[in-house]
mmCIF file of N, CA and C in Angstrom:
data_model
loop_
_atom_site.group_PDB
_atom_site.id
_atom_site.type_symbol
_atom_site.label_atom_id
_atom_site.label_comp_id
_atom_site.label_asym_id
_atom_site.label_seq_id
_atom_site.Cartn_x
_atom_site.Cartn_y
_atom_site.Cartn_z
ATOM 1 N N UNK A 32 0.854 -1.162 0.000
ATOM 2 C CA UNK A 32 0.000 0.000 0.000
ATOM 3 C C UNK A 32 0.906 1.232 0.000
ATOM 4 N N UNK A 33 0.846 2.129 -1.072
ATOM 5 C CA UNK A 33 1.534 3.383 -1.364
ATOM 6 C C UNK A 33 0.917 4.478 -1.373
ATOM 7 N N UNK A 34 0.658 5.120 -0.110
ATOM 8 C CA UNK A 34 0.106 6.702 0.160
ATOM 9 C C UNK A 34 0.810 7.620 0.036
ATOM 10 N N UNK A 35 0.618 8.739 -1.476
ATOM 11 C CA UNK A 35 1.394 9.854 -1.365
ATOM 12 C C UNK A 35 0.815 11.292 0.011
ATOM 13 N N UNK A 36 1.287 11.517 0.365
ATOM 14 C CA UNK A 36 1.027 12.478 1.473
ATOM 15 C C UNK A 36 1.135 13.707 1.139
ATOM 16 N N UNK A 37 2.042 14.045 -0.168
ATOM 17 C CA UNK A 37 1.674 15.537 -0.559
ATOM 18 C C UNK A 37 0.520 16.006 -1.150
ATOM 19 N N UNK A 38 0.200 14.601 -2.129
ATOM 20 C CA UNK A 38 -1.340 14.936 -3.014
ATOM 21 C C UNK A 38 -2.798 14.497 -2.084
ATOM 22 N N UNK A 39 -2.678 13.965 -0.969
ATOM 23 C CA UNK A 39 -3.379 13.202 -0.109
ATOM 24 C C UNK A 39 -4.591 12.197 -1.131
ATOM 25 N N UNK A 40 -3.613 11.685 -1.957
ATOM 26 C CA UNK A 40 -4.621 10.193 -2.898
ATOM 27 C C UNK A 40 -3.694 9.436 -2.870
ATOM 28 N N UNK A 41 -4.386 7.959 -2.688
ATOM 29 C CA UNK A 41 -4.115 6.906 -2.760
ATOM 30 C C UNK A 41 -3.627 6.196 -4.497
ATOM 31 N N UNK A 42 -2.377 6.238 -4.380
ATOM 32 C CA UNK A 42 -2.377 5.718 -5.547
ATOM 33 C C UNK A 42 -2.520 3.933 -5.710
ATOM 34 N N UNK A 43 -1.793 3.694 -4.536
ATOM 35 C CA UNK A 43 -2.367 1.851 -4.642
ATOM 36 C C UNK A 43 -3.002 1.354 -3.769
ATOM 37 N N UNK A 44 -4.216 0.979 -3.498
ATOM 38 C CA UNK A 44 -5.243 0.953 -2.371
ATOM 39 C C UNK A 44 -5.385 -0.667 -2.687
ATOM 40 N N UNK A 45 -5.370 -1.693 -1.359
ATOM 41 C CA UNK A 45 -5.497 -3.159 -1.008
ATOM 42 C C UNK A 45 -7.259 -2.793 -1.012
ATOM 43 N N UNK A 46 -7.549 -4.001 -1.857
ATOM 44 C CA UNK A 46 -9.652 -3.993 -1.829
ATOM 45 C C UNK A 46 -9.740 -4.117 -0.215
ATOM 46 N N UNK A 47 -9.114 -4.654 0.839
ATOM 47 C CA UNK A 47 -9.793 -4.577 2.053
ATOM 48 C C UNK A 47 -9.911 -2.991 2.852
ATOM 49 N N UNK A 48 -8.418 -2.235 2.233
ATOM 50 C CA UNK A 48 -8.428 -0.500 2.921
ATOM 51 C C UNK A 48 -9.308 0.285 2.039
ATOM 52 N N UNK A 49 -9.814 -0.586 0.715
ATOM 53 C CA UNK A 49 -10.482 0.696 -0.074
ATOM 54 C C UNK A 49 -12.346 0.014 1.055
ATOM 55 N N UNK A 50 -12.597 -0.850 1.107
ATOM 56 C CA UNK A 50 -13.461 -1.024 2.162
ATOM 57 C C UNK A 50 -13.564 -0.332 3.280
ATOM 58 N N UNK A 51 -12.809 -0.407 3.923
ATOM 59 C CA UNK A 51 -12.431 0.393 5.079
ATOM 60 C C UNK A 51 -12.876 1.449 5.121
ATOM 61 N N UNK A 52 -11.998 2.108 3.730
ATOM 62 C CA UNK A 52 -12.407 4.073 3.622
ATOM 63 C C UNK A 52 -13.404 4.340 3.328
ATOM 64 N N UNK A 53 -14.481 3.270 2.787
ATOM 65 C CA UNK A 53 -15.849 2.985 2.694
ATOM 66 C C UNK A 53 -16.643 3.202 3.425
ATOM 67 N N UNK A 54 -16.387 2.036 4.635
ATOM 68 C CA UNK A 54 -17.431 2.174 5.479
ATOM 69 C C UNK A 54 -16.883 3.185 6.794
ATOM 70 N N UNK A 55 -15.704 3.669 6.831
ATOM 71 C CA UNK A 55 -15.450 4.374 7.617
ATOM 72 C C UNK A 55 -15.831 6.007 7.813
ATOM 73 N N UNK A 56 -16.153 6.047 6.088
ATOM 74 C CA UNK A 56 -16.489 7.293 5.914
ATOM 75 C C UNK A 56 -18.234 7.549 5.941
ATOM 76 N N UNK A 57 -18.369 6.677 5.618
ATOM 77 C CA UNK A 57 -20.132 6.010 5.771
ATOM 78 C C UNK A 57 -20.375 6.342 7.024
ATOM 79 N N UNK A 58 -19.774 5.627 7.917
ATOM 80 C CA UNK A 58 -20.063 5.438 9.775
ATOM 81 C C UNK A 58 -20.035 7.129 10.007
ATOM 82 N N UNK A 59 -18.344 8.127 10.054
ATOM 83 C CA UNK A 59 -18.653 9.073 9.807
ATOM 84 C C UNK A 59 -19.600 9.961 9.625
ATOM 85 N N UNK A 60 -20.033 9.980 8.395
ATOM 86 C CA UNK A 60 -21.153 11.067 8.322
ATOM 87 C C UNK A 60 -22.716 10.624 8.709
ATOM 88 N N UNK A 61 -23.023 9.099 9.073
ATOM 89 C CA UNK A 61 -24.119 8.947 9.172
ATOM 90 C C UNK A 61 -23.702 9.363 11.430
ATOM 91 N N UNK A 62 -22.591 9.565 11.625
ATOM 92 C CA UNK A 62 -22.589 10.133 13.281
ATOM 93 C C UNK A 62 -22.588 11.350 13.088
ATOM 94 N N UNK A 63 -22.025 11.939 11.906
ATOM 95 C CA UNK A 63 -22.178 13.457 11.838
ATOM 96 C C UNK A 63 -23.600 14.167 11.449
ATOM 97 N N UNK A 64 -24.194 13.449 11.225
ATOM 98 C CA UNK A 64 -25.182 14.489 11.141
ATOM 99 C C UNK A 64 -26.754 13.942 12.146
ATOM 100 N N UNK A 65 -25.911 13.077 12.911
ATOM 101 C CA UNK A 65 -26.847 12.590 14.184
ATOM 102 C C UNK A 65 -26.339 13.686 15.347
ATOM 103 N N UNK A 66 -24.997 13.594 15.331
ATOM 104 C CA UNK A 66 -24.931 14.389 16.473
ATOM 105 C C UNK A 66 -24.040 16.104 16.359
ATOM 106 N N UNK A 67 -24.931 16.721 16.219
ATOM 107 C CA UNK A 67 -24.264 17.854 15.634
ATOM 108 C C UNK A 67 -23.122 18.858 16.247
ATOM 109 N N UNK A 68 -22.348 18.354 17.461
ATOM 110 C CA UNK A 68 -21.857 19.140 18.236
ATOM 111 C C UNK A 68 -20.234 18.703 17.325
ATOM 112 N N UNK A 69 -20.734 17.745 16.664
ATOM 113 C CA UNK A 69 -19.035 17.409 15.604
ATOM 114 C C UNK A 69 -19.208 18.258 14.146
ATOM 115 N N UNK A 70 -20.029 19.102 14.156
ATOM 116 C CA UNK A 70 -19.203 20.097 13.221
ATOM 117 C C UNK A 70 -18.921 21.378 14.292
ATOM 118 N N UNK A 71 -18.376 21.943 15.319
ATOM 119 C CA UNK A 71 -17.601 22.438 16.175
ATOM 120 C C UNK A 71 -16.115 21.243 16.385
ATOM 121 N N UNK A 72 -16.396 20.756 16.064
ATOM 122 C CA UNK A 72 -14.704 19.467 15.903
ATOM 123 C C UNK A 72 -14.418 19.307 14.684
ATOM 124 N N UNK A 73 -14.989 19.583 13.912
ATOM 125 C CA UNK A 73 -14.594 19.808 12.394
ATOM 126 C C UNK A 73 -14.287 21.026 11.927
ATOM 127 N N UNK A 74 -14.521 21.727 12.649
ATOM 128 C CA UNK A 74 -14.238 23.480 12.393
ATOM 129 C C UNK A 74 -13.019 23.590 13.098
ATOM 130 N N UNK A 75 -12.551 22.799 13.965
ATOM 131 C CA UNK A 75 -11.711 23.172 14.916
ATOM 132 C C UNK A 75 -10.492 22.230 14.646
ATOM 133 N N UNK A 76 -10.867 20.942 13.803
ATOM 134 C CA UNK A 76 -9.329 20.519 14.171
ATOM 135 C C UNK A 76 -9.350 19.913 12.084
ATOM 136 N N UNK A 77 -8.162 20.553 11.762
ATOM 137 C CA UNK A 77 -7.922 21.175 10.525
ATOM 138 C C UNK A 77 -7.793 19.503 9.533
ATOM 139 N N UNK A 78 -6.909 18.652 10.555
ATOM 140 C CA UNK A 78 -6.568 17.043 10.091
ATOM 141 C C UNK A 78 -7.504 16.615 9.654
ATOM 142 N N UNK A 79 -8.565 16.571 11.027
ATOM 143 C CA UNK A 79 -9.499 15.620 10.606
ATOM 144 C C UNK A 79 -10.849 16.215 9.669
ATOM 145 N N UNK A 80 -10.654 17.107 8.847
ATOM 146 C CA UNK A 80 -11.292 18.061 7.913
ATOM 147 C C UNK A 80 -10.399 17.560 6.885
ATOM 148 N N UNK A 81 -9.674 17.575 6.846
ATOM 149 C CA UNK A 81 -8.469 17.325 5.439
ATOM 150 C C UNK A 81 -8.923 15.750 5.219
ATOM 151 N N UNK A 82 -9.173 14.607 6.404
ATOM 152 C CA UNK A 82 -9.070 13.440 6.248
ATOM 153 C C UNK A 82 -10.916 13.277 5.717
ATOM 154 N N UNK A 83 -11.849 14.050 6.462
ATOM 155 C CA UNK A 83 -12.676 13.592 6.172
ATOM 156 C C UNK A 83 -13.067 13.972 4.743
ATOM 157 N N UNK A 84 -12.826 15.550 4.200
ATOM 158 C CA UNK A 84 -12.662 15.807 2.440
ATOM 159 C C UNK A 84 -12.126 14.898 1.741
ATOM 160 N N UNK A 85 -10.940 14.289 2.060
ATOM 161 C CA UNK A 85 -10.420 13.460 0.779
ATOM 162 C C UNK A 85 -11.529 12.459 0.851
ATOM 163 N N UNK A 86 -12.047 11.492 2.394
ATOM 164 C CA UNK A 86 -12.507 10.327 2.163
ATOM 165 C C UNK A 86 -13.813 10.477 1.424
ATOM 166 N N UNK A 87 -14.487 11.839 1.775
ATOM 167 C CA UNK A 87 -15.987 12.094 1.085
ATOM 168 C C UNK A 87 -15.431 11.588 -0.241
ATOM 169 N N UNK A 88 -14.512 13.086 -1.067
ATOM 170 C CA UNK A 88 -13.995 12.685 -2.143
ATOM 171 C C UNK A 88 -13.945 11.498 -3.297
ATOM 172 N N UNK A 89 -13.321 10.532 -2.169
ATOM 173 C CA UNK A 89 -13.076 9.007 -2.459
ATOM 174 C C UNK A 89 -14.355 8.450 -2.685
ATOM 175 N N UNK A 90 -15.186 8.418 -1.799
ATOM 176 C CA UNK A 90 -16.213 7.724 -1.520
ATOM 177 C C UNK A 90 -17.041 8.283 -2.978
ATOM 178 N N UNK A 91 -17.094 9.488 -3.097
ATOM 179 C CA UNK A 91 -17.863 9.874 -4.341
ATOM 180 C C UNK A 91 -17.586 9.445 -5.803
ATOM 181 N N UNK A 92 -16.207 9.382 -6.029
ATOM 182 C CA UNK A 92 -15.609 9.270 -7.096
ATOM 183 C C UNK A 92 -15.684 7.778 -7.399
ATOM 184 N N UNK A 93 -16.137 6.542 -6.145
ATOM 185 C CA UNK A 93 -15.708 5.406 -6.537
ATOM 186 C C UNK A 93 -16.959 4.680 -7.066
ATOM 187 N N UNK A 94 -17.716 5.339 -7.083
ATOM 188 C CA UNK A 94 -19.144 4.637 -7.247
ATOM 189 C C UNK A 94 -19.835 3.748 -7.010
ATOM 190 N N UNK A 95 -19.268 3.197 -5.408
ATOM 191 C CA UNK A 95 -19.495 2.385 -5.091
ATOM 192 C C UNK A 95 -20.336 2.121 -3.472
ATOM 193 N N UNK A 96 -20.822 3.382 -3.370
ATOM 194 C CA UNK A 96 -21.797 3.227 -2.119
ATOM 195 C C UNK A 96 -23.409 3.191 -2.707
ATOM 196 N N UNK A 97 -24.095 2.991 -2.284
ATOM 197 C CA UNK A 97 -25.552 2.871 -2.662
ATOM 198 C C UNK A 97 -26.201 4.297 -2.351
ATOM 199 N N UNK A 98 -27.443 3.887 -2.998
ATOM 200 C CA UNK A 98 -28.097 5.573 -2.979
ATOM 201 C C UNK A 98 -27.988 6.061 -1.391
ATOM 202 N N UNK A 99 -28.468 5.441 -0.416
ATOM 203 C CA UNK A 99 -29.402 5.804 1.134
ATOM 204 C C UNK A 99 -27.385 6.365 1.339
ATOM 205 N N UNK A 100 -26.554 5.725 1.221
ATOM 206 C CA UNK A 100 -25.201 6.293 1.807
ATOM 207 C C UNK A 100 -24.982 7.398 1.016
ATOM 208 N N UNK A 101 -25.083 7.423 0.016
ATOM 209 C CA UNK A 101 -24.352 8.978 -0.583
ATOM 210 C C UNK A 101 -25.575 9.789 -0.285
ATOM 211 N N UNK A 102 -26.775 9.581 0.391
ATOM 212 C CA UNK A 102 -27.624 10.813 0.400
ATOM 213 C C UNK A 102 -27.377 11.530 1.819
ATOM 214 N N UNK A 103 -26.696 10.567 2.627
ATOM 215 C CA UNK A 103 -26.071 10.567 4.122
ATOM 216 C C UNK A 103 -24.820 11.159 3.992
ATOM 217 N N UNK A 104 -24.016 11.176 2.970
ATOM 218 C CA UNK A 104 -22.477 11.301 2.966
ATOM 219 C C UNK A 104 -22.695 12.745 1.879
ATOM 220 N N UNK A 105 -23.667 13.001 1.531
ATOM 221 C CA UNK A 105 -24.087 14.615 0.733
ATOM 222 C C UNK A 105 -24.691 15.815 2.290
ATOM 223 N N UNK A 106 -25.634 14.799 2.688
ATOM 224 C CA UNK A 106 -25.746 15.986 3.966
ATOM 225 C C UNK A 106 -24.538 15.943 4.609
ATOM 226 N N UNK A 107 -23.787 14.876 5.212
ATOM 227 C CA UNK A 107 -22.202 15.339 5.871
ATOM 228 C C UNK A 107 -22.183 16.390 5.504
ATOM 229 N N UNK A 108 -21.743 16.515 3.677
ATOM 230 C CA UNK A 108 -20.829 17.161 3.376
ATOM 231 C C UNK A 108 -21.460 18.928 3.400
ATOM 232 N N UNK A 109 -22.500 18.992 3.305
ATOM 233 C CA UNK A 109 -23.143 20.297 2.805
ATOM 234 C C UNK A 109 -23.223 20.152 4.673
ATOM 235 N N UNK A 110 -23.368 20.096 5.616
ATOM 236 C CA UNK A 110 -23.133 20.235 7.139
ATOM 237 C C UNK A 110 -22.166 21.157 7.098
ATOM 238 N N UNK A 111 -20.817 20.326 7.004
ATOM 239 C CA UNK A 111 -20.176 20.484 7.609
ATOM 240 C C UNK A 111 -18.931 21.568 6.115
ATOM 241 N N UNK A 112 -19.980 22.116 5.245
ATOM 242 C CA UNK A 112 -19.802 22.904 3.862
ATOM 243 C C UNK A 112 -18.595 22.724 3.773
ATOM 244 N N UNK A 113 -18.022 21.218 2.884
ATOM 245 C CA UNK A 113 -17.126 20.727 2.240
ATOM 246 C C UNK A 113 -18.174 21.145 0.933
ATOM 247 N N UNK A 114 -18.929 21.126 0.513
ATOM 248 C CA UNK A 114 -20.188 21.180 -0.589
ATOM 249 C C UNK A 114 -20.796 22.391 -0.249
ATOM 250 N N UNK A 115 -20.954 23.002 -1.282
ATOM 251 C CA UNK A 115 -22.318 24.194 -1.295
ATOM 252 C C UNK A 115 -23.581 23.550 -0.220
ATOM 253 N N UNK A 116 -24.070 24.507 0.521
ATOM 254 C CA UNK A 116 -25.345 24.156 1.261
ATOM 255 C C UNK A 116 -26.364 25.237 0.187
ATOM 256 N N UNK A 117 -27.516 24.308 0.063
ATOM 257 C CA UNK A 117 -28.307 25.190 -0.703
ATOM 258 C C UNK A 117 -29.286 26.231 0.610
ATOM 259 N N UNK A 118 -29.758 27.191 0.027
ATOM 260 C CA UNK A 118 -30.278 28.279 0.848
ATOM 261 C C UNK A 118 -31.424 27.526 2.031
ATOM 262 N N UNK A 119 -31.890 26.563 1.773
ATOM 263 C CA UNK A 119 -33.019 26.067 2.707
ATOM 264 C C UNK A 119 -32.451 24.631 3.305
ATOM 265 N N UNK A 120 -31.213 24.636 3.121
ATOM 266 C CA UNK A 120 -30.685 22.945 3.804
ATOM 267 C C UNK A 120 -31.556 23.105 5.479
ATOM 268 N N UNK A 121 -31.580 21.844 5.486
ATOM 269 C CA UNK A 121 -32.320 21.612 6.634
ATOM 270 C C UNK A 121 -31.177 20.365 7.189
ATOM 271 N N UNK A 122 -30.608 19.849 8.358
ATOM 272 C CA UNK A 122 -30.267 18.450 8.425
ATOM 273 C C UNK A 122 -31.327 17.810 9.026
ATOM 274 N N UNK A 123 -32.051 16.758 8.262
ATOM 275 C CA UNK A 123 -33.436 15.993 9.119
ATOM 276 C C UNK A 123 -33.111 15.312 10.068
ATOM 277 N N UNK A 124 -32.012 14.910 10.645
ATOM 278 C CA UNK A 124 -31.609 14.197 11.682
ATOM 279 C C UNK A 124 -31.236 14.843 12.956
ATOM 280 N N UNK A 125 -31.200 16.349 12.745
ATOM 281 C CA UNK A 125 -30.728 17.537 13.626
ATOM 282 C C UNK A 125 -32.310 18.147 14.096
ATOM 283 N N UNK A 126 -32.791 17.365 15.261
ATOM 284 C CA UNK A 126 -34.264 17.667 15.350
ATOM 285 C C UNK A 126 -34.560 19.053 16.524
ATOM 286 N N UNK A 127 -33.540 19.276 17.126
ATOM 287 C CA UNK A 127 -33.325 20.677 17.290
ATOM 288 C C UNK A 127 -33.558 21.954 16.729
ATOM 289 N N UNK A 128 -32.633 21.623 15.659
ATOM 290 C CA UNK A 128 -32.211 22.867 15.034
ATOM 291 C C UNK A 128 -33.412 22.729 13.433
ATOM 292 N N UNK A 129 -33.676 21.574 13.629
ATOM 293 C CA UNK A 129 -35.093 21.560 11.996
ATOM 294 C C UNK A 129 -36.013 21.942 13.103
ATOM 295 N N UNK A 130 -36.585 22.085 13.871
ATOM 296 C CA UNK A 130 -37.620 22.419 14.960
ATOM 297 C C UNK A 130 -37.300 24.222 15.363
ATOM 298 N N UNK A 131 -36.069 24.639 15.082
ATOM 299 C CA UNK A 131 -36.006 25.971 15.079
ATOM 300 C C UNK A 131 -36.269 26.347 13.745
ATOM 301 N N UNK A 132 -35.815 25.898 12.573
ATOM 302 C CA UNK A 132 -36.017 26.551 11.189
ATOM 303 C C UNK A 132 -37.093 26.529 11.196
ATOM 304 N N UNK A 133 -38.522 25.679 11.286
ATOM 305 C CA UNK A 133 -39.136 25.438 11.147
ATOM 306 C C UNK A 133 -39.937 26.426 12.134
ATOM 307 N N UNK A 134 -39.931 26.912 12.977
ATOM 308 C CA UNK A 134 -40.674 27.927 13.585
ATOM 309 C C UNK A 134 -40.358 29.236 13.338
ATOM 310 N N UNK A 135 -39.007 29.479 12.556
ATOM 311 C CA UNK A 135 -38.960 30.323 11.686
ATOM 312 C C UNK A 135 -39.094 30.764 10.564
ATOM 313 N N UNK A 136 -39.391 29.562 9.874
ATOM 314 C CA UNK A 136 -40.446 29.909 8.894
ATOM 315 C C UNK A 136 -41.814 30.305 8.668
ATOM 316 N N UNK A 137 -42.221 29.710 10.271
ATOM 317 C CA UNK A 137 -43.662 30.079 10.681
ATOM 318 C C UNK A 137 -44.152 31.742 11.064
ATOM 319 N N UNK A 138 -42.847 31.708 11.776
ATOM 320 C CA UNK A 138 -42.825 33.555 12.292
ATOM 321 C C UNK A 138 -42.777 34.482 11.206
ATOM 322 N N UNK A 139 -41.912 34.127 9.950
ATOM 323 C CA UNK A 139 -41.506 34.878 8.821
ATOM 324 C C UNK A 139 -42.793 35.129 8.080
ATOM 325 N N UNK A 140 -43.857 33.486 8.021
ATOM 326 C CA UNK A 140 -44.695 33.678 6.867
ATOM 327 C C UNK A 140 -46.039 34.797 7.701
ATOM 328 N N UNK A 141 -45.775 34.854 9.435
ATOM 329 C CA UNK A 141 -46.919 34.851 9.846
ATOM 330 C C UNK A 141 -46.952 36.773 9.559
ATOM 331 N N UNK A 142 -45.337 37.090 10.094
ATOM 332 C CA UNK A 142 -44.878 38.395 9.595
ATOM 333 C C UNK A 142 -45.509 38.932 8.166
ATOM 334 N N UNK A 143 -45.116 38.176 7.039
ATOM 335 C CA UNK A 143 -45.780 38.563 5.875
ATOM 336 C C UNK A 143 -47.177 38.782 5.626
ATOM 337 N N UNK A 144 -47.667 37.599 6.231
ATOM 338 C CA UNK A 144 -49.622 37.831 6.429
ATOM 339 C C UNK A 144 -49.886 39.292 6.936
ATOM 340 N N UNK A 145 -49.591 39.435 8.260
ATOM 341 C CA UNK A 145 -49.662 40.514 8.804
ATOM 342 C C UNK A 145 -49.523 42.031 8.376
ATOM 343 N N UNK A 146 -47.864 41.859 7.496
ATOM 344 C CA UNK A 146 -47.599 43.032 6.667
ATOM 345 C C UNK A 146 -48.982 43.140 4.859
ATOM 346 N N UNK A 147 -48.915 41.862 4.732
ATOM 347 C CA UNK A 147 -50.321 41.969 3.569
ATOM 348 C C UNK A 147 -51.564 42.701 4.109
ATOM 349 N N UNK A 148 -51.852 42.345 5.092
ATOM 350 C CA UNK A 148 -53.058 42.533 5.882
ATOM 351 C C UNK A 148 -53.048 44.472 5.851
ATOM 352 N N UNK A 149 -52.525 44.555 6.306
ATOM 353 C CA UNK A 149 -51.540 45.957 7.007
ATOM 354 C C UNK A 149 -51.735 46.817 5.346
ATOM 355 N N UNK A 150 -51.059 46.256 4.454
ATOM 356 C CA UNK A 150 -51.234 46.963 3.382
ATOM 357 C C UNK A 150 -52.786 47.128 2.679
ATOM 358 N N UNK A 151 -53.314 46.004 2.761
ATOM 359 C CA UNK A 151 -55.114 46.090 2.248
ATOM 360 C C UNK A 151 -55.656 46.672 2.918
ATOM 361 N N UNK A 152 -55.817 46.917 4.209
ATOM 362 C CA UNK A 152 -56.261 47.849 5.444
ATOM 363 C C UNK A 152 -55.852 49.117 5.099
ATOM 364 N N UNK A 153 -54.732 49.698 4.770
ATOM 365 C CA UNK A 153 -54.565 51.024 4.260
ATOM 366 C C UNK A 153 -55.176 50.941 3.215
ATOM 367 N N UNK A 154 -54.771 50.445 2.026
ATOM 368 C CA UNK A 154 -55.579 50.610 0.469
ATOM 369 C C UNK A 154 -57.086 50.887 0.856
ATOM 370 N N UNK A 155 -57.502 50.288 1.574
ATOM 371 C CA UNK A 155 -58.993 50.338 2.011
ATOM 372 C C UNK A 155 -59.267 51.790 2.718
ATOM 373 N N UNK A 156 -58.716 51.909 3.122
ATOM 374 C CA UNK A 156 -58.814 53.626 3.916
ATOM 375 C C UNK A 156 -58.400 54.212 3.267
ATOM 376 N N UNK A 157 -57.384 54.696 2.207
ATOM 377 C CA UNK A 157 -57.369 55.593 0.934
ATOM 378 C C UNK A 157 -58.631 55.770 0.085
ATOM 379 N N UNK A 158 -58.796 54.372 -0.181
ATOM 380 C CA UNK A 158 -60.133 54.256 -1.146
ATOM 381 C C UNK A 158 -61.539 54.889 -0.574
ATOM 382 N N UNK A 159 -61.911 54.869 0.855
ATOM 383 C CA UNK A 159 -62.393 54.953 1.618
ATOM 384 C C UNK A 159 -62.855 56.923 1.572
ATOM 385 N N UNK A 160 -61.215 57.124 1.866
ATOM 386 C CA UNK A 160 -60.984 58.801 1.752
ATOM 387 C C UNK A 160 -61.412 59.266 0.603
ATOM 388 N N UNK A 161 -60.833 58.739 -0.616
ATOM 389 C CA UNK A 161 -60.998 59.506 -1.602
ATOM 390 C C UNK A 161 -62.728 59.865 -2.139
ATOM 391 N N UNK A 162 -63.026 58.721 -1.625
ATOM 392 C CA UNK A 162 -64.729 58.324 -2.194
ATOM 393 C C UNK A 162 -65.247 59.527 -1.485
ATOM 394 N N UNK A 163 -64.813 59.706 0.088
ATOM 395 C CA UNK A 163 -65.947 60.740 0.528
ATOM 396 C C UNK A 163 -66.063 62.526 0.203
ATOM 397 N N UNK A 164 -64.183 62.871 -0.669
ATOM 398 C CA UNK A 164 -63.721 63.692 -1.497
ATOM 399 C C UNK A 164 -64.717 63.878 -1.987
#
């Protein structure tokens, strides 16, 4: 087994370590996005950010995990933004923090009702004024 360390890729990988980086990276992100206090340990310690990018990497490029793992090993990655997070990522396993978005979306839409409301209520009293003009 021959690991270059400057390019951090494997140029000759044994089928039992390319397993390994498999399910190791699998195990990984299906704990990372159960327990969310490890992206504050991923922000913080630079290695194991370098180790877990290449293995996402790997794992993506080899085509060899099944759908339910790369949809687990895509939220990792958009978590812990190795990947673009799109504007409304949610992590569904983070029932905390989807239980806060989620009441902030409620406050936002309830805000907008309110401001609609607010605006037809004036239009209505202009219209109101002008008529008795």
């Amino acid at each position: 087994m021959i690991m270059h360390r400057r390019r951090g890729t494997a140029q000759q990988m044994g089928g039992g370590c390319r397993r390994q980086v498999l399910e190791n990276i699998a195990f990984f992100a299906d704990l990372s996005v159960r327990l969310p206090f490890l992206e504050n340990v991923m922000h913080r310690n630079r290695k194991l950010r370098t180790v877990v990018v290449w293995a996402y990497d790997y794992a993506k490029k080899t085509g060899l995990c099944d759908r339910a793992t790369y949809k687990v090993l895509d939220l990792m990655a958009q978590q812990h933004e190795i990947i673009p997070r799109p504007e409304n990522f949610v992590n569904p396993y983070d029932k905390e923090r989807t239980k806060k978005h989620l009441e902030e979306q409620e406050r936002k839409e309830q805000q907008k009702r309110a401001e609609e409301k607010e605006k037809k209520i004036s239009k209505k009293k202009k219209a109101s004024v002008k008529s008795e003009l």
